[in-house]
Coordinates of C-alpha atoms and ligand atoms in Angstrom, one line a residue:
M1 CA 250.3 175.9 145.9
E2 CA 252.8 178.5 144.4
K3 CA 253.8 181.1 146.6
N4 CA 254.4 184.0 144.0
K5 CA 251.0 182.6 142.1
E6 CA 249.0 183.2 145.6
D7 CA 250.5 186.5 145.7
K8 CA 250.0 187.3 141.7
L9 CA 246.2 186.2 142.7
S10 CA 245.3 187.9 146.1
N11 CA 244.4 191.1 146.6
L12 CA 243.0 192.2 143.5
N13 CA 242.1 195.3 142.0
F14 CA 241.8 196.6 138.6
D15 CA 245.7 197.8 138.5
K16 CA 246.6 194.4 139.7
F17 CA 244.1 192.3 136.7
R18 CA 246.2 194.8 134.0
A19 CA 249.0 192.7 135.5
L20 CA 247.4 189.5 135.5
A21 CA 246.6 190.0 131.9
R22 CA 249.8 191.3 130.7
D23 CA 251.3 187.6 132.0
N24 CA 252.1 185.3 129.8
S25 CA 252.6 182.6 132.3
L26 CA 249.5 182.8 133.5
S27 CA 246.2 180.4 132.2
M28 CA 243.3 182.6 130.9
Y29 CA 241.6 181.9 134.0
E30 CA 244.3 183.2 136.5
K31 CA 244.5 186.3 134.2
I32 CA 241.0 186.8 135.8
G33 CA 241.9 185.9 138.8
F34 CA 240.6 182.4 139.2
Y35 CA 243.1 179.3 139.8
D36 CA 242.1 177.4 137.3
K37 CA 239.9 174.7 139.4
F38 CA 237.1 177.0 139.4
R39 CA 237.1 177.7 136.0
E40 CA 238.5 175.3 133.4
G41 CA 235.9 173.5 131.9
K42 CA 232.8 175.3 133.8
E43 CA 232.6 177.8 131.9
K44 CA 230.2 176.7 129.8
V45 CA 227.3 175.7 132.7
I46 CA 228.2 179.2 133.8
F47 CA 227.0 180.4 130.7
E48 CA 224.1 178.7 130.0
D49 CA 222.9 179.9 133.7
I50 CA 223.7 183.2 132.8
L51 CA 221.4 183.0 129.6
T52 CA 218.6 181.6 131.8
K53 CA 218.3 185.2 133.7
L54 CA 219.4 187.9 131.0
K55 CA 216.7 187.0 129.0
N56 CA 217.7 189.4 126.1
L57 CA 220.2 188.0 125.3
S58 CA 217.7 185.3 123.5
G59 CA 216.1 188.1 121.4
N60 CA 217.7 189.7 118.2
G61 CA 219.9 192.8 117.8
K62 CA 219.8 194.2 121.3
T63 CA 222.3 196.4 122.8
V64 CA 224.3 194.4 125.4
I65 CA 227.4 195.6 127.9
D66 CA 229.4 193.3 129.5
I67 CA 231.1 195.3 132.5
G68 CA 234.7 193.4 133.2
C69 CA 234.4 191.2 130.7
G70 CA 237.8 189.3 131.7
C71 CA 239.5 187.3 128.8
S72 CA 238.5 183.7 129.2
E73 CA 236.0 181.9 127.2
L74 CA 233.2 183.9 129.0
P75 CA 233.5 186.9 127.1
V76 CA 234.4 185.0 123.6
M77 CA 230.8 182.6 124.1
L78 CA 229.3 186.2 124.6
I79 CA 230.7 187.4 121.2
E80 CA 229.5 184.6 119.8
L81 CA 226.0 184.9 120.7
C82 CA 226.6 188.2 119.8
R83 CA 227.6 187.6 116.4
I84 CA 224.3 185.1 115.6
K85 CA 221.9 187.2 117.2
G86 CA 222.9 190.8 115.6
H87 CA 223.6 192.4 118.9
H88 CA 226.0 195.8 119.7
L89 CA 228.6 194.6 121.9
I90 CA 230.2 196.8 124.1
L91 CA 233.3 195.6 126.4
I92 CA 234.5 197.3 129.2
D93 CA 237.8 196.3 130.9
S94 CA 241.0 197.1 130.9
K95 CA 242.8 197.8 127.3
E96 CA 245.2 194.9 128.5
M97 CA 242.1 192.9 129.1
L98 CA 240.4 193.7 125.9
D99 CA 243.5 193.0 123.8
Q100 CA 243.0 189.7 124.5
L101 CA 239.6 189.5 123.3
P102 CA 238.9 188.6 119.2
D103 CA 237.7 192.0 117.2
A104 CA 234.7 192.3 115.1
E105 CA 232.4 194.8 113.8
F106 CA 229.7 194.4 115.9
I107 CA 232.0 194.7 119.4
T108 CA 232.9 198.3 120.4
K109 CA 235.5 197.9 123.0
M110 CA 236.0 200.2 125.8
P111 CA 239.4 200.5 127.7
A112 CA 237.9 201.9 130.9
Q113 CA 237.4 201.6 134.4
Y114 CA 233.9 202.1 135.2
P115 CA 231.9 204.1 136.2
K116 CA 234.6 206.4 136.7
D117 CA 235.7 206.5 132.9
C118 CA 232.9 205.6 131.0
E119 CA 231.7 209.0 129.8
E120 CA 231.2 208.3 126.5
L121 CA 229.6 205.1 127.5
F122 CA 226.7 207.3 129.6
K123 CA 226.6 210.0 127.0
N124 CA 225.8 207.5 124.0
F125 CA 223.8 204.8 125.8
S126 CA 221.7 206.2 128.4
G127 CA 218.6 204.6 128.2
K128 CA 219.6 202.1 125.2
A129 CA 221.2 198.9 126.6
D130 CA 218.9 195.6 126.9
A131 CA 220.9 193.3 128.5
I132 CA 223.8 193.9 131.0
L133 CA 226.3 191.8 132.0
I134 CA 228.6 192.1 135.5
Y135 CA 229.8 189.0 136.2
S136 CA 232.2 188.3 139.2
V137 CA 232.9 192.0 139.6
L138 CA 230.8 194.1 142.1
H139 CA 232.8 192.7 144.7
Y140 CA 236.1 194.7 143.0
I141 CA 233.7 197.8 142.0
V142 CA 232.5 198.3 145.6
E143 CA 235.9 198.6 147.1
E144 CA 236.4 201.6 144.0
I145 CA 233.4 203.6 144.0
N146 CA 230.3 204.0 146.4
L147 CA 227.6 201.7 145.9
M148 CA 224.3 203.6 145.0
E149 CA 227.0 205.7 142.5
F150 CA 227.6 202.6 140.8
L151 CA 224.0 201.2 140.8
D152 CA 222.0 204.4 139.8
K153 CA 224.3 205.0 136.7
T154 CA 224.3 201.3 135.4
M155 CA 220.6 201.3 135.9
S156 CA 220.5 204.4 134.3
L157 CA 221.7 202.8 130.8
L158 CA 218.5 200.5 130.8
S159 CA 216.2 200.8 128.4
D160 CA 212.6 199.9 128.8
K161 CA 212.4 196.2 129.8
G162 CA 216.4 196.4 129.7
E163 CA 218.2 193.6 132.2
I164 CA 220.8 193.8 134.0
L165 CA 222.6 190.6 135.7
I166 CA 225.1 191.5 138.9
G167 CA 226.3 188.0 138.8
D168 CA 228.6 185.4 141.4
I169 CA 228.7 187.4 144.1
P170 CA 230.7 186.4 146.8
N171 CA 228.2 186.6 150.0
V172 CA 229.9 186.2 153.0
S173 CA 226.4 185.2 155.3
K174 CA 225.6 182.6 152.8
R175 CA 229.5 181.3 153.0
N176 CA 229.2 181.1 156.5
R177 CA 225.2 179.0 156.5
F178 CA 226.9 176.8 154.1
F179 CA 229.9 176.0 156.3
S180 CA 228.2 175.6 159.4
S181 CA 225.9 173.3 157.7
K182 CA 226.2 169.6 157.7
S183 CA 226.5 169.4 154.0
G184 CA 229.5 172.4 153.7
I185 CA 231.1 170.8 156.4
E186 CA 231.3 167.6 154.4
F187 CA 232.5 169.5 151.3
H188 CA 234.9 171.3 153.5
Q189 CA 236.3 167.9 154.4
Q190 CA 236.5 166.2 151.1
N191 CA 238.1 169.1 149.1
N192 CA 240.8 169.9 151.9
N193 CA 241.4 166.3 152.5
T194 CA 241.0 166.8 156.5
E195 CA 239.1 166.4 159.4
D196 CA 239.2 170.2 160.7
L197 CA 235.8 171.6 160.6
P198 CA 235.8 175.0 158.5
E199 CA 236.3 178.4 159.5
V200 CA 233.1 180.0 160.1
K201 CA 232.7 183.7 162.2
F202 CA 229.3 185.2 162.7
N203 CA 228.7 188.5 163.9
S204 CA 232.0 189.5 163.5
L205 CA 233.4 192.1 161.6
E206 CA 234.3 191.3 157.9
N207 CA 236.0 194.1 156.7
N208 CA 234.8 194.8 152.9
Q209 CA 233.0 191.8 152.8
I210 CA 229.5 191.7 150.6
D211 CA 227.2 190.1 152.8
D212 CA 223.3 189.8 152.7
A213 CA 222.4 193.1 154.3
M214 CA 224.5 194.9 151.1
L215 CA 222.7 192.6 148.9
F216 CA 218.9 193.6 150.4
F217 CA 219.7 196.8 150.2
I218 CA 221.2 196.5 146.3
L219 CA 217.2 195.0 145.9
A220 CA 215.3 197.7 148.3
R221 CA 217.4 200.5 146.4
C222 CA 216.1 199.2 143.1
R223 CA 212.7 198.6 143.6
N224 CA 212.8 202.2 145.2
S225 CA 214.3 203.6 141.9
G226 CA 211.4 202.0 140.2
F227 CA 213.3 198.8 138.6
D228 CA 212.4 195.0 139.5
S229 CA 214.8 193.2 141.1
Y230 CA 215.8 189.6 142.5
L231 CA 217.9 187.6 144.4
C232 CA 218.9 184.3 142.0
Q233 CA 220.4 181.2 142.9
Q234 CA 223.1 180.1 140.5
D235 CA 222.5 176.3 139.5
A236 CA 224.2 173.7 141.6
S237 CA 226.8 172.8 139.2
L238 CA 228.4 176.2 138.8
P239 CA 231.4 176.0 141.0
M240 CA 230.6 178.8 143.5
A241 CA 226.9 178.2 143.8
N242 CA 227.0 177.2 147.6
R243 CA 228.6 180.8 148.4
R244 CA 227.6 183.1 146.0
D245 CA 224.7 185.0 144.5
D246 CA 223.0 186.8 141.7
I247 CA 220.9 189.8 141.7
L248 CA 218.7 190.3 138.4
I249 CA 217.6 194.0 137.6
V250 CA 214.9 194.7 135.5
K251 CA 213.2 197.8 133.9
P252 CA 209.3 197.0 133.8
Ligands
SAM1 C1 236.9 187.8 138.1 S1 236.9 188.9 136.7 C2 235.6 188.8 136.1 C3 235.7 188.4 134.3 C4 234.4 188.1 133.9 N1 233.5 188.9 133.9 C5 234.6 186.3 133.6 O1 233.3 186.4 134.9 O2 234.7 185.8 133.6 C6 236.8 190.2 137.1 C7 237.6 191.5 135.9 O3 236.8 193.0 136.2 C8 237.5 193.7 135.6 N2 237.4 194.4 136.5 C9 237.6 194.8 137.9 N3 237.3 196.6 138.3 C10 236.4 196.7 137.2 C11 236.3 198.2 136.8 N4 235.7 198.7 137.9 N5 236.1 198.8 135.5 C12 235.8 197.6 134.7 N6 236.7 196.2 134.6 C13 236.5 196.1 136.0 C14 239.1 193.4 135.6 O4 239.8 193.6 135.0 C15 238.6 191.4 135.4 O5 238.9 191.6 134.0

């Protein structure tokens, strides 16, 4: 891997993503922090998996919010679905990311770091969102803001029967379980063309990494706030299904 690119795609945060979005030497997948091999040709199955969980997207005339939408094919597929279904779509990300996406009368672009710069969103859309997508973003958001504040504010946006999908959460506990298993070792050896064993760490400090405990906390926090919550598996065809989890939150 090219060293310069490795530097660009590591230690990402909101401001580094802005710089990636402006960098036209990068592919659309690299602009959102992924090496091409993780997204190229795979975003359609990711979108289909999202549709199995966010059922309200299949209705008509809904209010949909995509937080940290990025600029690859995934938000474009969501835009097309919203056009067909007559949804109002609110896209939240940096201006640099949003500028890469098309405009349309049913789209509201909110250039903002969520939730801290989103007063207008909370003022106008409290209790009104039918579907909220936060895909491959939680691990960046929790580095910036208290997890409880993020959860409580996001739940406050939901309408009755509204849904939030916090998807593609890297779970270090799941990763460790996978890479300690026979199939995980084979996966590592085939993908890296090596006889070495994957590195797995149990009972050690995993600085700033999301683990099972954090996911179970999210589930409990939502349930205790009057929302249903579920830990969901990704379809096995998704590029990181062996080490990522999804959480679905539903207002009864
Ligand atoms: C890994 S990309 C995922 C993009 C898209 N959701 C997808 O899965 O294709 C993370 C995105 O979240 C955005 N992001 C990170 N922190 C954010 C925040 N606090 N508020 C809004 N967007 C954020 C980044 O700018 C970037 O576009």
